[in-house]
Amino acid sequence: FEADAPEAGPSDAGPAPPKYFVTFPYPYMNGLLHLGHAFSLSKAEFAVGFERMQGKKTLWPFAFHCTGMPIQAAADNLRR
């Protein structure tokens, strides 16, 4: 929610603005937290903010997908 967000719904003013989508995986702890996590998150936040300033309708759902758990399961299988 943002106070200055564009109104939802169809507009008669012309074609719909372009869309931009960014997602970031759900954080899971399988080791120590490091600056790489913050770096990756800040890149996504910067990109969605920049595209919104360019007039695009942006969507940034945090933790929309989970890529880490299959990797963790594979690592656990290799450890055994």
Coordinates of N, CA and C in Angstrom, one line a residue:
F1 N 0.8 -1.2 0.0 CA 0.0 0.0 0.0 C 0.9 1.2 0.0
E2 N 0.6 2.1 -0.9 CA 1.2 3.4 -0.9 C 0.2 4.5 -1.2
A3 N 0.4 5.6 -0.6 CA -0.6 6.7 -0.8 C -0.6 7.3 -2.2
D4 N 0.6 7.3 -2.9 CA 0.6 7.8 -4.2 C 0.6 6.8 -5.3
A5 N 0.2 5.6 -5.0 CA 0.1 4.5 -6.0 C -1.0 4.8 -7.0
P6 N -0.7 4.4 -8.3 CA -1.7 4.6 -9.3 C -3.0 3.9 -9.0
E7 N -4.1 4.4 -9.4 CA -5.4 3.8 -9.2 C -5.5 2.5 -9.9
A8 N -6.2 1.5 -9.3 CA -6.4 0.2 -10.0 C -7.6 0.3 -11.0
G9 N -7.5 -0.6 -11.9 CA -8.7 -0.7 -12.9 C -8.3 -0.2 -14.2
P10 N -9.2 -0.4 -15.2 CA -8.9 0.0 -16.6 C -9.0 1.6 -16.7
S11 N -8.2 2.1 -17.6 CA -8.1 3.5 -17.8 C -8.5 3.8 -19.2
D12 N -9.2 4.9 -19.4 CA -9.5 5.4 -20.8 C -8.5 6.3 -21.3
A13 N -7.4 6.6 -20.6 CA -6.4 7.6 -21.0 C -5.5 7.0 -22.0
G14 N -5.5 5.8 -22.4 CA -4.6 5.2 -23.4 C -4.2 3.8 -23.0
P15 N -3.1 3.4 -23.7 CA -2.7 2.0 -23.4 C -2.2 1.8 -21.9
A16 N -2.3 0.6 -21.5 CA -1.8 0.3 -20.1 C -0.3 0.5 -20.0
P17 N 0.2 1.0 -18.9 CA 1.6 1.2 -18.7 C 2.3 -0.2 -18.7
P18 N 3.6 -0.2 -19.1 CA 4.3 -1.5 -19.0 C 4.4 -2.0 -17.6
K19 N 4.6 -3.3 -17.5 CA 4.7 -3.9 -16.1 C 6.2 -4.3 -15.9
Y20 N 6.5 -4.4 -14.6 CA 7.8 -4.9 -14.2 C 7.6 -5.8 -12.9
F21 N 8.3 -6.9 -12.9 CA 8.1 -7.9 -11.8 C 9.5 -8.3 -11.3
V22 N 9.6 -8.3 -10.0 CA 10.9 -8.7 -9.3 C 10.4 -9.6 -8.1
T23 N 11.2 -10.7 -7.9 CA 10.9 -11.5 -6.8 C 12.2 -11.8 -6.1
F24 N 12.1 -12.2 -4.8 CA 13.3 -12.6 -4.0 C 12.9 -13.8 -3.2
P25 N 13.8 -14.8 -3.2 CA 13.4 -16.0 -2.5 C 13.3 -15.8 -1.0
Y26 N 12.5 -16.7 -0.4 CA 12.3 -16.7 1.1 C 13.7 -17.0 1.7
P27 N 14.1 -16.2 2.7 CA 15.3 -16.5 3.4 C 15.3 -17.7 4.3
Y28 N 16.2 -18.5 4.2 CA 16.3 -19.7 5.0 C 17.7 -19.8 5.6
M29 N 17.8 -20.3 6.7 CA 19.2 -20.4 7.4 C 19.8 -21.8 7.2
N30 N 20.8 -21.9 6.4 CA 21.6 -23.1 6.3 C 23.0 -22.8 6.5
G31 N 23.3 -21.6 7.0 CA 24.6 -21.1 7.3 C 24.6 -19.8 7.9
L32 N 25.7 -19.1 7.9 CA 25.8 -17.8 8.5 C 25.2 -16.7 7.5
L33 N 24.6 -15.7 8.1 CA 24.1 -14.6 7.3 C 25.3 -13.8 6.9
H34 N 25.4 -13.3 5.6 CA 26.5 -12.6 5.1 C 26.0 -11.4 4.3
L35 N 26.9 -10.6 3.8 CA 26.5 -9.4 3.1 C 26.0 -9.7 1.7
G36 N 26.2 -10.9 1.2 CA 25.6 -11.3 -0.1 C 24.1 -11.2 -0.1
H37 N 23.5 -11.6 1.1 CA 22.1 -11.5 1.2 C 21.5 -10.1 1.1
A38 N 22.2 -9.2 1.8 CA 21.7 -7.8 1.7 C 22.0 -7.2 0.3
F39 N 23.1 -7.6 -0.3 CA 23.4 -7.1 -1.6 C 22.4 -7.6 -2.6
S40 N 22.0 -8.8 -2.6 CA 21.0 -9.3 -3.5 C 19.6 -8.7 -3.3
L41 N 19.3 -8.5 -2.1 CA 18.0 -7.9 -1.8 C 18.0 -6.4 -2.2
S42 N 19.1 -5.7 -2.0 CA 19.1 -4.3 -2.3 C 19.1 -4.1 -3.8
K43 N 19.7 -5.0 -4.6 CA 19.6 -4.9 -6.1 C 18.1 -5.0 -6.5
A44 N 17.4 -6.0 -6.0 CA 16.0 -6.1 -6.3 C 15.2 -4.9 -5.9
E45 N 15.4 -4.4 -4.7 CA 14.7 -3.2 -4.3 C 15.0 -2.0 -5.2
F46 N 16.3 -1.8 -5.5 CA 16.6 -0.7 -6.4 C 16.0 -0.8 -7.8
A47 N 16.0 -2.0 -8.3 CA 15.4 -2.2 -9.7 C 14.0 -1.9 -9.7
V48 N 13.2 -2.4 -8.7 CA 11.8 -2.2 -8.7 C 11.5 -0.7 -8.5
G49 N 12.2 0.0 -7.7 CA 12.0 1.4 -7.4 C 12.3 2.2 -8.7
F50 N 13.4 1.9 -9.4 CA 13.8 2.6 -10.6 C 12.7 2.4 -11.7
E51 N 12.3 1.2 -11.8 CA 11.3 0.9 -12.9 C 10.0 1.7 -12.6
R52 N 9.6 1.8 -11.3 CA 8.4 2.5 -10.9 C 8.5 4.0 -11.2
M53 N 9.7 4.5 -11.0 CA 10.0 5.9 -11.3 C 9.9 6.2 -12.8
Q54 N 10.2 5.1 -13.6 CA 10.1 5.2 -15.1 C 8.6 5.1 -15.6
G55 N 7.7 4.9 -14.7 CA 6.3 4.9 -15.0 C 5.7 3.5 -15.2
K56 N 6.4 2.5 -14.9 CA 5.9 1.1 -15.0 C 5.1 0.7 -13.8
K57 N 4.2 -0.1 -13.9 CA 3.5 -0.7 -12.8 C 4.3 -1.9 -12.3
T58 N 4.8 -1.8 -11.1 CA 5.7 -2.8 -10.5 C 5.1 -3.6 -9.5
L59 N 5.6 -4.9 -9.4 CA 5.2 -5.8 -8.4 C 6.4 -6.5 -7.8
W60 N 6.5 -6.4 -6.5 CA 7.7 -7.0 -5.8 C 7.2 -7.9 -4.6
P61 N 6.7 -9.1 -4.9 CA 6.3 -10.0 -3.8 C 7.5 -10.6 -3.2
F62 N 7.7 -10.3 -1.9 CA 8.9 -10.9 -1.2 C 8.6 -12.4 -0.9
A63 N 9.5 -13.3 -1.2 CA 9.4 -14.7 -0.9 C 8.3 -15.3 -1.7
F64 N 8.2 -15.0 -3.0 CA 7.1 -15.6 -3.8 C 7.5 -17.0 -4.2
H65 N 8.8 -17.3 -4.3 CA 9.2 -18.6 -4.6 C 10.3 -19.1 -3.6
C66 N 10.5 -20.3 -3.5 CA 11.5 -20.9 -2.6 C 12.4 -21.8 -3.3
T67 N 13.6 -21.3 -3.5 CA 14.6 -22.1 -4.2 C 15.6 -22.9 -3.3
G68 N 15.6 -22.5 -2.1 CA 16.6 -23.0 -1.2 C 16.3 -24.4 -0.6
M69 N 15.1 -24.7 -0.3 CA 14.8 -26.0 0.3 C 15.2 -27.2 -0.6
P70 N 15.0 -27.2 -1.9 CA 15.5 -28.4 -2.7 C 17.0 -28.5 -2.6
I71 N 17.7 -27.3 -2.6 CA 19.2 -27.3 -2.5 C 19.6 -27.9 -1.1
Q72 N 18.9 -27.5 -0.1 CA 19.2 -28.0 1.3 C 18.9 -29.5 1.4
A73 N 17.9 -30.0 0.8 CA 17.6 -31.4 0.8 C 18.6 -32.2 0.1
A74 N 19.1 -31.7 -1.1 CA 20.2 -32.3 -1.8 C 21.5 -32.4 -1.0
A75 N 21.8 -31.3 -0.3 CA 23.0 -31.2 0.5 C 22.9 -32.2 1.7
D76 N 21.7 -32.3 2.3 CA 21.5 -33.3 3.3 C 21.7 -34.7 2.8
N77 N 21.2 -35.0 1.6 CA 21.4 -36.4 1.1 C 22.8 -36.7 0.8
L78 N 23.6 -35.7 0.3 CA 25.0 -35.9 0.1 C 25.8 -36.1 1.4
R79 N 25.4 -35.4 2.4 CA 26.0 -35.5 3.7 C 25.9 -36.9 4.3
R80 N 24.7 -37.5 4.1 CA 24.4 -38.9 4.7 C 25.2 -39.9 4.0

